[in-house]
Coordinates of C-alpha atoms in Angstrom, one line a residue:
Chain A
M1 CA 0.0 0.0 0.0
S2 CA 2.6 2.5 1.0
R3 CA 4.7 1.4 -1.9
A4 CA 1.9 2.1 -4.4
D5 CA 1.2 5.4 -2.5
S6 CA 4.7 6.7 -2.8
G7 CA 4.8 5.5 -6.4
A8 CA 1.6 7.3 -7.2
S9 CA 2.7 10.5 -5.5
R10 CA 6.1 10.4 -7.1
R11 CA 4.4 10.1 -10.4
A12 CA 2.1 12.9 -9.6
I13 CA 5.1 15.1 -8.6
L14 CA 6.9 14.0 -11.7
R15 CA 3.9 14.8 -13.8
S16 CA 3.4 18.3 -12.2
T17 CA 7.0 19.1 -12.5
A18 CA 7.0 18.1 -16.1
G19 CA 3.9 20.2 -16.7
L20 CA 5.4 23.2 -15.0
A21 CA 8.7 22.8 -16.7
T22 CA 7.0 22.6 -20.1
A23 CA 4.8 25.5 -19.3
A24 CA 7.9 27.6 -18.2
L25 CA 10.1 26.6 -21.1
A26 CA 7.7 26.2 -24.0
G27 CA 5.4 28.9 -23.0
G28 CA 2.6 29.2 -25.5
T29 CA 4.2 27.2 -28.2
A30 CA 3.4 23.6 -28.9
G31 CA 5.4 21.4 -26.6
S32 CA 6.4 17.8 -27.4
A33 CA 5.7 16.8 -23.8
A34 CA 2.2 18.1 -24.0
A35 CA 0.5 14.8 -23.8
Q36 CA 2.7 13.8 -20.8
G37 CA 1.8 17.1 -19.0
S38 CA -1.8 16.8 -19.6
E39 CA -2.3 13.4 -18.1
P40 CA -5.8 13.4 -16.6
D41 CA -6.3 12.9 -12.9
Y42 CA -7.6 9.4 -12.5
G43 CA -7.7 9.6 -8.7
G44 CA -5.9 6.4 -7.9
W45 CA -7.9 4.4 -10.4
F46 CA -4.8 2.9 -12.1
D47 CA -2.8 2.4 -8.9
D48 CA -3.1 -1.4 -9.2
V49 CA -3.2 -1.6 -13.0
S50 CA 0.1 -3.1 -14.2
N51 CA -0.3 -2.2 -17.9
Y52 CA -1.2 1.4 -17.4
D53 CA 1.7 3.6 -18.4
E54 CA 0.1 6.8 -19.8
T55 CA -2.9 7.8 -21.7
V56 CA -2.6 6.8 -25.3
D57 CA -3.5 9.6 -27.6
K58 CA -6.1 8.4 -30.2
T59 CA -7.7 11.8 -30.8
G60 CA -9.0 12.5 -34.3
Q61 CA -9.9 8.9 -35.2
D62 CA -13.4 7.9 -35.9
T63 CA -13.0 4.4 -34.4
V64 CA -10.7 3.3 -31.7
E65 CA -10.2 -0.4 -30.7
I66 CA -9.4 -1.7 -27.2
V67 CA -8.4 -5.3 -26.7
V68 CA -10.2 -7.1 -23.9
G69 CA -8.0 -9.8 -22.4
A70 CA -4.7 -8.1 -23.1
S71 CA -1.6 -9.3 -21.3
G72 CA -1.2 -7.6 -17.9
N73 CA -2.0 -7.8 -14.2
N74 CA -0.4 -11.3 -13.9
G75 CA -2.3 -12.9 -16.7
N76 CA -4.7 -11.8 -19.4
F77 CA -6.6 -9.5 -17.1
A78 CA -6.1 -6.2 -18.8
F79 CA -7.5 -3.7 -21.3
G80 CA -5.1 -2.9 -24.1
P81 CA -4.4 0.1 -23.9
A82 CA -5.6 0.8 -20.4
A83 CA -6.2 4.5 -21.0
V84 CA -7.0 6.2 -24.3
R85 CA -7.8 9.8 -25.2
V86 CA -10.3 10.1 -28.0
S87 CA -12.1 13.0 -29.7
P88 CA -15.9 13.6 -28.9
G89 CA -18.0 11.5 -31.2
T90 CA -15.5 8.6 -31.5
K91 CA -16.8 5.1 -31.5
V92 CA -14.8 2.9 -29.1
V93 CA -14.8 -0.8 -29.9
W94 CA -13.9 -3.3 -27.3
K95 CA -12.7 -6.6 -28.9
W96 CA -12.4 -9.8 -26.9
N97 CA -9.3 -11.8 -27.7
G98 CA -10.6 -14.9 -25.9
K99 CA -7.9 -15.0 -23.2
G100 CA -8.1 -14.7 -19.5
G101 CA -11.6 -16.1 -19.0
A102 CA -14.9 -14.3 -19.2
H103 CA -14.7 -10.6 -19.3
N104 CA -17.1 -7.7 -19.5
V105 CA -16.9 -3.9 -19.8
V106 CA -18.8 -1.8 -17.3
A107 CA -18.5 1.9 -16.8
D108 CA -17.8 3.0 -13.2
D109 CA -20.6 5.5 -13.5
G110 CA -23.0 3.2 -15.4
T111 CA -22.7 5.0 -18.8
F112 CA -22.2 1.8 -20.7
N113 CA -22.3 -1.9 -19.8
S114 CA -21.6 -4.8 -22.0
G115 CA -23.7 -7.1 -19.9
S116 CA -22.7 -10.6 -18.6
A117 CA -19.1 -11.6 -18.8
V118 CA -18.2 -13.6 -21.9
A119 CA -15.1 -15.5 -22.9
D120 CA -15.5 -16.0 -26.6
A121 CA -12.8 -14.5 -28.8
G122 CA -14.2 -12.1 -31.4
T123 CA -17.0 -10.7 -29.2
T124 CA -17.2 -7.0 -29.5
F125 CA -18.9 -4.2 -27.7
E126 CA -19.0 -0.6 -28.8
Y127 CA -20.0 2.7 -27.4
T128 CA -19.8 6.2 -29.0
F129 CA -18.6 8.9 -26.7
E130 CA -20.3 12.2 -27.4
E131 CA -19.8 14.0 -24.1
E132 CA -16.4 15.2 -23.0
G133 CA -15.1 13.7 -19.8
T134 CA -13.2 10.9 -18.2
Y135 CA -15.0 7.5 -18.4
K136 CA -13.6 4.9 -16.0
Y137 CA -14.6 1.3 -16.7
Y138 CA -13.6 -2.2 -15.6
C139 CA -14.3 -5.9 -16.0
V140 CA -16.6 -7.0 -13.2
P141 CA -15.0 -10.5 -12.5
H142 CA -11.5 -9.2 -12.6
K143 CA -11.7 -5.7 -11.3
A144 CA -9.8 -6.8 -8.1
L145 CA -7.0 -8.0 -10.3
G146 CA -6.6 -4.6 -11.9
M147 CA -8.6 -5.1 -15.1
K148 CA -9.6 -1.5 -15.3
G149 CA -9.4 1.1 -18.0
A150 CA -10.4 4.7 -18.9
V151 CA -11.5 6.6 -21.9
V152 CA -10.8 10.3 -21.9
V153 CA -13.0 12.2 -24.3
G154 CA -11.8 15.5 -25.6
G155 CA -9.3 17.8 -23.8
S156 CA -5.9 18.9 -24.6
G157 CA -4.5 15.9 -26.1
G158 CA -4.4 17.3 -29.7
G159 CA -0.8 18.5 -29.3
G160 CA -1.7 22.2 -29.7
S161 CA -1.7 23.2 -26.1
S162 CA 1.3 24.0 -23.9
G163 CA 1.8 21.5 -21.1
G164 CA -1.4 21.4 -19.1
P165 CA -1.8 22.2 -15.4
P166 CA -0.7 19.7 -12.8
P167 CA -3.4 17.1 -11.9
E168 CA -6.4 19.0 -10.6
P169 CA -8.5 17.5 -7.8
D170 CA -12.1 17.0 -8.6
Y171 CA -13.9 19.9 -7.0
G172 CA -17.3 19.0 -8.5
D173 CA -19.0 22.2 -9.4
W174 CA -17.6 24.1 -6.4
F175 CA -15.7 26.6 -8.5
S176 CA -18.1 27.0 -11.3
D177 CA -19.2 30.4 -10.1
V178 CA -15.9 31.6 -8.7
S179 CA -14.3 34.1 -11.1
N180 CA -10.9 34.2 -9.7
Y181 CA -10.3 30.4 -9.7
D182 CA -7.8 29.5 -12.2
G183 CA -6.3 26.2 -11.2
T184 CA -4.8 25.1 -8.0
V185 CA -1.8 27.0 -6.8
D186 CA 0.9 24.7 -5.6
E187 CA 2.3 25.7 -2.3
T188 CA 3.5 22.3 -1.2
G189 CA 6.5 22.1 1.0
Q190 CA 5.9 25.3 2.9
D191 CA 5.2 25.5 6.6
T192 CA 2.9 28.4 6.4
V193 CA 0.7 29.5 3.5
E194 CA -1.3 32.7 3.5
V195 CA -4.6 33.2 1.8
T196 CA -6.1 36.7 1.4
V197 CA -9.7 37.2 2.5
G198 CA -11.3 40.0 0.5
A199 CA -9.2 39.5 -2.6
S200 CA -10.4 41.0 -5.8
G201 CA -12.8 38.8 -7.7
N202 CA -16.5 37.9 -8.2
N203 CA -17.4 41.5 -9.2
G204 CA -15.8 43.2 -6.1
N205 CA -13.7 42.1 -3.2
F206 CA -15.6 38.9 -2.7
A207 CA -12.9 36.3 -3.2
F208 CA -10.1 34.4 -1.5
G209 CA -6.7 34.8 -3.0
P210 CA -5.8 32.3 -4.2
A211 CA -9.0 30.4 -4.5
A212 CA -7.5 27.0 -4.5
V213 CA -4.2 26.1 -2.9
R214 CA -2.4 22.8 -2.6
V215 CA -0.4 22.3 0.6
S216 CA 1.6 19.6 2.2
P217 CA 0.2 17.8 5.2
G218 CA 1.0 19.6 8.5
T219 CA 1.0 23.0 6.8
K220 CA -0.5 26.0 8.7
V221 CA -2.9 27.9 6.5
V222 CA -3.3 31.6 7.6
W223 CA -6.3 33.6 6.2
K224 CA -5.6 37.3 6.4
W225 CA -8.4 39.8 6.1
N226 CA -7.4 42.8 4.0
G227 CA -10.5 44.8 5.1
K228 CA -12.1 45.0 1.7
G229 CA -15.5 43.9 0.5
G230 CA -17.3 44.0 4.0
A231 CA -17.4 41.4 6.6
H232 CA -16.1 37.9 5.8
N233 CA -15.6 34.7 7.5
V234 CA -14.1 31.3 6.7
V235 CA -16.2 28.3 7.2
A236 CA -15.3 24.8 6.0
E237 CA -18.0 23.0 4.0
D238 CA -17.6 19.9 6.1
G239 CA -17.3 21.8 9.5
T240 CA -13.5 21.0 9.8
F241 CA -12.8 24.6 10.6
D242 CA -14.8 27.8 11.3
S243 CA -13.6 31.3 11.9
G244 CA -16.9 32.3 13.6
S245 CA -18.8 35.4 12.9
A246 CA -18.0 37.5 9.8
V247 CA -15.6 40.5 10.6
A248 CA -14.6 43.3 8.4
D249 CA -11.4 44.6 10.1
A250 CA -8.2 44.5 8.1
G251 CA -5.5 42.5 9.7
T252 CA -7.8 39.9 11.2
T253 CA -6.3 36.5 10.8
F254 CA -7.6 32.9 11.2
E255 CA -5.4 29.9 11.0
Y256 CA -5.8 26.2 10.7
T257 CA -3.2 23.4 10.5
F258 CA -4.0 20.7 8.0
D259 CA -2.7 17.3 9.0
E260 CA -5.1 15.0 7.2
T261 CA -4.9 14.7 3.4
G262 CA -7.9 15.5 1.4
V263 CA -9.8 18.4 -0.2
Y264 CA -11.2 20.9 2.1
K265 CA -13.8 23.3 0.5
Y266 CA -14.6 26.5 2.4
A267 CA -16.6 29.6 1.8
C268 CA -17.4 33.0 3.3
I269 CA -21.0 32.6 4.5
P270 CA -22.2 36.1 3.7
H271 CA -20.8 36.1 0.2
K272 CA -21.0 32.5 -0.7
A273 CA -23.7 33.2 -3.2
L274 CA -21.5 35.7 -5.0
G275 CA -18.8 33.1 -5.5
M276 CA -16.6 33.7 -2.4
K277 CA -15.5 30.2 -2.2
G278 CA -12.1 28.4 -1.9
A279 CA -10.5 25.1 -1.4
I280 CA -7.4 23.7 0.4
V281 CA -5.9 20.6 -1.1
V282 CA -3.7 18.7 1.4
G283 CA -1.2 16.2 0.0
S284 CA 0.5 15.9 -3.3
G285 CA -1.8 13.2 -4.5
G286 CA -4.3 13.8 -7.1
G287 CA -7.0 15.2 -4.9
G288 CA -9.2 13.3 -2.4
G289 CA -9.0 9.9 -4.1
G290 CA -5.4 10.4 -5.2
G291 CA -2.3 8.6 -4.2
E292 CA -2.4 9.3 -0.5
G293 CA -6.1 10.4 -0.1
G294 CA -8.4 8.7 2.4
E295 CA -7.6 6.7 5.5
P296 CA -5.1 3.8 5.6
A297 CA -7.2 0.9 4.8
G298 CA -5.4 -1.6 7.0
E299 CA -5.8 0.3 10.2
L300 CA -7.5 -1.3 13.1
V301 CA -10.6 0.6 14.3
W302 CA -11.7 -0.2 17.9
T303 CA -15.4 -0.5 17.5
P304 CA -17.3 -1.6 20.6
G305 CA -17.9 -5.0 19.1
L306 CA -14.3 -5.5 18.5
L307 CA -13.5 -4.4 22.0
M308 CA -16.0 -6.9 23.4
F309 CA -14.5 -9.7 21.3
A310 CA -10.9 -8.8 22.3
G311 CA -12.0 -8.6 25.9
S312 CA -13.6 -12.0 25.9
V313 CA -10.5 -13.5 24.2
V314 CA -8.3 -12.1 26.9
L315 CA -10.7 -13.2 29.6
G316 CA -10.8 -16.6 28.1
M317 CA -7.1 -16.9 28.1
L318 CA -6.9 -15.7 31.7
S319 CA -9.7 -17.9 33.0
P320 CA -7.4 -20.8 34.1
I321 CA -5.4 -18.4 36.2
L322 CA -8.5 -16.8 37.6
F323 CA -9.8 -20.2 38.5
S324 CA -6.6 -21.2 40.2
V325 CA -6.6 -17.9 42.2
F326 CA -10.2 -18.7 43.1
L327 CA -9.3 -22.2 44.3
R328 CA -6.4 -20.9 46.2
F329 CA -8.6 -18.3 47.9
K330 CA -11.2 -20.9 48.6
T331 CA -8.9 -23.5 50.2
G332 CA -7.0 -20.8 52.1
S333 CA -10.2 -19.5 53.8
W334 CA -11.7 -23.0 54.5
E335 CA -9.3 -25.8 54.9
R336 CA -6.7 -27.6 53.1
P337 CA -8.1 -29.7 50.2
R338 CA -9.1 -33.3 51.2
E339 CA -6.9 -35.0 48.7
F340 CA -3.8 -34.0 50.5
E341 CA -4.8 -35.1 53.9
P342 CA -4.5 -39.0 53.7
E343 CA -1.0 -38.7 52.3
G344 CA 0.8 -38.7 55.6
A345 CA -1.5 -41.2 57.3
V346 CA -1.3 -43.8 54.5
V347 CA 2.4 -43.6 54.3
D348 CA 2.8 -43.9 58.1
E349 CA 0.6 -47.0 58.3
K350 CA 2.4 -48.8 55.5
P351 CA 4.5 -51.6 56.8
A352 CA 8.1 -51.0 56.1
A353 CA 8.9 -52.8 52.9
P354 CA 11.8 -55.3 53.0
V355 CA 14.5 -52.9 51.9
A356 CA 17.0 -54.2 49.3
E357 CA 20.5 -52.8 49.5
E358 CA 20.2 -51.0 46.2
A359 CA 16.6 -50.0 46.9
P360 CA 16.0 -46.3 46.5
E361 CA 14.4 -44.1 49.0
E362 CA 10.9 -45.3 49.7
V363 CA 8.4 -43.7 47.4
A364 CA 5.3 -42.6 49.0
E365 CA 2.3 -44.3 47.4
V366 CA -1.1 -42.7 47.7
E367 CA -4.1 -44.8 47.4
I368 CA -7.6 -43.4 47.5
G369 CA -9.8 -45.9 49.1
H370 CA -13.4 -46.2 48.3
D371 CA -14.2 -44.2 51.4
E372 CA -12.7 -41.1 49.8
Y373 CA -14.9 -41.5 46.7
D374 CA -17.7 -38.9 46.9
P375 CA -20.6 -40.3 44.8
F376 CA -22.7 -37.2 45.0
G377 CA -20.0 -34.8 44.0
T378 CA -18.9 -37.0 41.1
A379 CA -22.5 -37.6 40.0
S380 CA -23.4 -33.9 40.0
L381 CA -20.2 -33.2 38.0
I382 CA -21.2 -35.8 35.4
V383 CA -24.8 -34.5 35.3
V384 CA -23.4 -31.1 34.5
Y385 CA -21.2 -32.5 31.7
F386 CA -24.2 -34.4 30.3
L387 CA -26.4 -31.3 30.4
I388 CA -23.8 -29.3 28.4
L389 CA -23.5 -32.1 25.9
V390 CA -27.3 -32.3 25.4
V391 CA -27.7 -28.6 25.1
L392 CA -24.9 -28.3 22.5
W393 CA -26.2 -31.3 20.6
I394 CA -29.7 -29.9 20.4
F395 CA -28.4 -26.5 19.3
M396 CA -25.9 -27.9 16.8
Y397 CA -28.2 -30.3 15.1
F398 CA -31.8 -29.0 15.4
V399 CA -31.0 -25.2 15.5
E400 CA -27.9 -24.8 13.5
F401 CA -28.2 -27.7 11.0
L402 CA -31.8 -28.5 10.5
G403 CA -33.1 -24.9 11.2
R404 CA -31.1 -23.2 8.3
G405 CA -33.7 -22.8 5.7
P406 CA -33.4 -24.7 2.4
T407 CA -31.2 -27.7 2.5
V408 CA -29.9 -30.3 0.2
I409 CA -32.5 -33.0 -0.2
G410 CA -31.2 -35.1 -3.0
Chain B
M1 CA -15.8 -55.9 40.8
E2 CA -18.0 -53.5 42.6
I3 CA -19.6 -50.8 40.6
H4 CA -21.3 -48.1 42.4
R5 CA -25.0 -47.7 41.5
F6 CA -24.3 -44.0 40.4
E7 CA -21.6 -45.2 38.1
K8 CA -24.1 -47.7 36.5
L9 CA -26.5 -44.8 36.1
W10 CA -24.2 -42.6 34.1
L11 CA -22.8 -45.4 32.1
A12 CA -26.3 -46.0 31.0
A13 CA -26.9 -42.3 30.4
G14 CA -23.7 -42.2 28.3
I15 CA -24.9 -45.1 26.1
L16 CA -28.2 -43.4 25.8
L17 CA -26.5 -40.2 24.6
I18 CA -24.6 -42.1 21.9
V19 CA -27.8 -43.8 20.7
G20 CA -29.5 -40.4 20.7
F21 CA -26.8 -38.9 18.5
I22 CA -27.1 -41.7 16.0
A23 CA -30.9 -41.4 16.1
T24 CA -30.8 -37.7 15.3
V25 CA -28.6 -38.2 12.3
T26 CA -30.9 -41.0 11.1
Y27 CA -33.8 -38.8 11.7
G28 CA -32.2 -36.0 9.7
A29 CA -31.5 -38.3 6.7
V30 CA -34.8 -40.4 6.8
G31 CA -37.3 -38.0 8.4
E32 CA -36.2 -34.6 7.1
G33 CA -34.6 -36.0 3.9
V34 CA -31.3 -34.2 4.3
A35 CA -28.9 -35.5 1.7
M36 CA -25.2 -35.3 1.0
V37 CA -23.7 -34.1 -2.3
N38 CA -22.4 -37.2 -4.1
D39 CA -21.2 -38.0 -7.6
D40 CA -24.7 -38.4 -9.1
G41 CA -24.0 -35.3 -11.2
G42 CA -21.6 -37.2 -13.4
T43 CA -18.5 -35.9 -15.1
I44 CA -17.9 -33.3 -17.8
D45 CA -14.8 -32.3 -19.9
P46 CA -13.7 -29.1 -18.2
T47 CA -12.2 -27.7 -21.3
K48 CA -15.5 -28.1 -23.2
V49 CA -18.0 -26.7 -20.7
S50 CA -19.1 -24.0 -23.0
E51 CA -19.9 -26.7 -25.7
D52 CA -21.9 -28.9 -23.4
A53 CA -25.6 -29.1 -24.2
N54 CA -26.6 -28.2 -20.6
F55 CA -23.9 -25.7 -19.8
S56 CA -23.5 -23.8 -23.1
D57 CA -26.4 -21.5 -22.1
P58 CA -26.6 -22.1 -18.3
G59 CA -29.7 -21.0 -16.4
V60 CA -32.9 -22.1 -14.9
E61 CA -35.5 -24.2 -16.8
Q62 CA -38.7 -25.8 -15.8
V63 CA -38.8 -29.6 -16.0
G64 CA -42.1 -30.3 -14.3
P65 CA -44.8 -28.8 -12.2
H66 CA -42.9 -27.0 -9.4
E67 CA -39.7 -28.6 -10.6
Y68 CA -36.8 -26.7 -12.0
E69 CA -33.2 -27.4 -13.0
A70 CA -30.5 -24.8 -12.7
H71 CA -27.3 -25.2 -14.6
I72 CA -24.5 -22.9 -13.2
V73 CA -20.9 -22.5 -14.4
A74 CA -18.5 -21.2 -11.8
Q75 CA -15.3 -19.6 -13.2
Q76 CA -12.8 -17.0 -12.1
F77 CA -14.4 -15.0 -10.6
L78 CA -18.1 -15.3 -11.2
F79 CA -21.1 -17.5 -11.3
K80 CA -22.9 -17.7 -14.6
P81 CA -25.8 -17.0 -14.0
G82 CA -25.6 -15.6 -10.5
T83 CA -23.1 -12.8 -10.5
S84 CA -24.1 -10.5 -13.4
T85 CA -27.7 -11.6 -13.4
P86 CA -29.4 -13.2 -10.3
I87 CA -30.6 -16.8 -10.5
R88 CA -34.4 -16.5 -10.4
V89 CA -36.6 -19.4 -9.1
P90 CA -40.1 -19.4 -8.0
A91 CA -41.2 -20.1 -4.4
N92 CA -42.7 -23.4 -3.6
S93 CA -40.6 -25.3 -6.0
T94 CA -37.9 -27.9 -6.0
V95 CA -34.7 -26.8 -7.8
T96 CA -32.0 -29.2 -8.8
F97 CA -28.7 -27.3 -9.1
Y98 CA -26.1 -28.6 -11.5
V99 CA -22.8 -26.8 -10.8
T100 CA -19.5 -27.2 -12.6
S101 CA -16.3 -25.3 -13.1
S102 CA -14.5 -24.4 -16.3
D103 CA -11.2 -23.6 -14.6
V104 CA -10.2 -24.3 -11.0
V105 CA -11.9 -25.6 -7.9
H106 CA -14.6 -23.3 -6.7
G107 CA -17.2 -23.4 -4.0
F108 CA -21.0 -22.9 -4.3
N109 CA -22.7 -22.0 -1.0
I110 CA -26.1 -20.4 -0.6
V111 CA -25.3 -18.2 2.3
G112 CA -26.8 -19.1 5.7
T113 CA -28.0 -22.5 4.5
N114 CA -26.6 -26.0 4.2
V115 CA -26.7 -25.8 0.5
N116 CA -22.9 -26.0 0.0
T117 CA -20.7 -27.9 -2.3
M118 CA -17.2 -27.8 -3.8
V119 CA -17.2 -27.3 -7.5
I120 CA -14.5 -29.3 -9.1
P121 CA -13.5 -29.0 -12.8
G122 CA -14.6 -32.2 -14.6
Q123 CA -17.3 -33.0 -12.0
V124 CA -20.9 -31.8 -11.9
A125 CA -22.2 -31.2 -8.4
K126 CA -25.9 -32.0 -8.2
M127 CA -28.1 -30.7 -5.4
K128 CA -31.8 -30.8 -5.0
V129 CA -33.2 -27.9 -2.9
R130 CA -36.7 -27.0 -2.0
F131 CA -37.5 -23.3 -1.8
E132 CA -40.7 -22.6 0.1
E133 CA -40.7 -18.8 0.7
P134 CA -39.8 -15.8 -1.5
R135 CA -36.5 -14.4 -0.3
E136 CA -33.2 -13.3 -1.7
Y137 CA -30.1 -15.4 -0.9
G138 CA -26.5 -14.7 -1.5
I139 CA -24.1 -17.2 -3.1
V140 CA -20.4 -17.2 -2.3
C141 CA -17.4 -19.2 -3.5
N142 CA -15.8 -20.7 -0.4
E143 CA -12.9 -22.4 -2.0
Y144 CA -9.9 -20.1 -2.7
C145 CA -9.8 -19.8 -6.4
G146 CA -7.4 -17.0 -7.2
A147 CA -6.6 -13.4 -6.7
G148 CA -10.2 -12.3 -7.2
H149 CA -11.7 -15.0 -5.0
H150 CA -13.0 -12.5 -2.5
T151 CA -15.1 -10.8 -5.1
M152 CA -16.7 -14.1 -6.4
A153 CA -20.4 -13.9 -5.3
G154 CA -23.9 -13.9 -6.6
T155 CA -27.5 -13.9 -5.7
I156 CA -30.5 -16.3 -5.9
E157 CA -33.9 -14.6 -6.0
V158 CA -36.8 -16.8 -4.8
V159 CA -39.7 -14.8 -6.2
P160 CA -43.4 -15.3 -5.5
E161 CA -44.9 -18.0 -7.7
D162 CA -47.2 -15.7 -9.5
D163 CA -44.5 -13.2 -10.4
Y164 CA -42.2 -15.8 -11.9
E165 CA -41.4 -15.2 -15.5
G166 CA -38.6 -17.6 -16.4
G167 CA -35.2 -18.0 -14.9
A168 CA -32.0 -16.0 -15.2

């Protein structure tokens, strides 16, 4: 997991570096690294896909073919190529090569679906992409193995653009009405990042400057009021932080340290409708679902159920000790247990055995006579055992076995 | 040898218990009709499952009044039908499942019931099951069959008799 994470984030960094470098060097002219720089943000979709390298540019073609059952993911569990970029209106044809068992093609968002998985070579499924966007899809039976793909429709793959922006997190339509949003400003690696409250934008001083910032985990973000545009405040969409009532005074600051990776959207409540909205992206991954977004999956969460289970396991393991402590306590307060008493008496009464010269020291033999046998005690113990047996028997056979709904009858 | 009367008593009770255990198993088999999965299903060429008359188009078909046959192919990592489309059978019917595998050993277990078998390539597992009430059941593969094993599952829908319009 951590390995994939670091790989993904390294890729993201490389990608953004490449993009920035291209932008800086090539400026507005067509850069050869354009396709590399404009790699879409798949949000971790390809983390476990072995044959994904980059998005293959197939723009400008009427029909694009993708092999289903291509070699990859430790077998024939891949789409070839995994990611393609096509122009709007392109017909994409998936063609089964008959390898790797039965496959199907199902869009993550349900846009298209080839139906049941089939194994026959020569099967085809086609879908014409009219709408721009990124369409993730997978093979249902082999999704866990990494049989996933994506079709990117439209965008800056044509080779005309200068290296695109670094991977943008998915903000939904959060910034659709924010006039001063123009990509996420990369401030990663800094301890403190300042955001101006009351920056120019949205037809007045109703903006955060910059609107979207990417920071490293642990960064302290300081919002600084410049006193323009009236009273503002800073309130996280999900309630993570809240600067309180709106204030207008210049020089007011509010700060929050971001430790958890993720995308934090926030707004100024009085001017939200005007577009005074912002976002803090924590972590270098591609947004919330990116390389290091979300919680570590393997972490143990102590739910009450789990606590109860762990408690009973520990108690179960300690029970022999507790029992012996109980016995000790019991015998200590009453009397020494009966079993030890006859020892001395019996040995004493035993006639001295004819001692051979090499005979070892006499071994004390303990014999429990019939008198020491407690019939009622033993009987009650056995009755308890039998009761346990009968209860378990009835439960196992009649409740658990016969009482479980439909059963095999032939 | 002297045996205490209490000892005689629990010896008798112990023997009674053993007789009781055997009696319940007999009751289950004879009275309730609980059966084991055996080799009645016969064999099949695992490389030609898709060409087999019964398994080329697996699914549920009616073979008599309230009697149905369900042919199911288990493969990495799906049940066909079952995973993509649920297996649909009517309530108040007896369904004979024929399950086989076209690749590796799988399991076929209707969750929460005793309907459970290993699905071995080359063998057809045959199980007759009576479904009384409409209900949805899950199916899982309970034999490790590869990297996607944990995703291999399906559903059986027992639908009210009147609503039944053919199997999966």
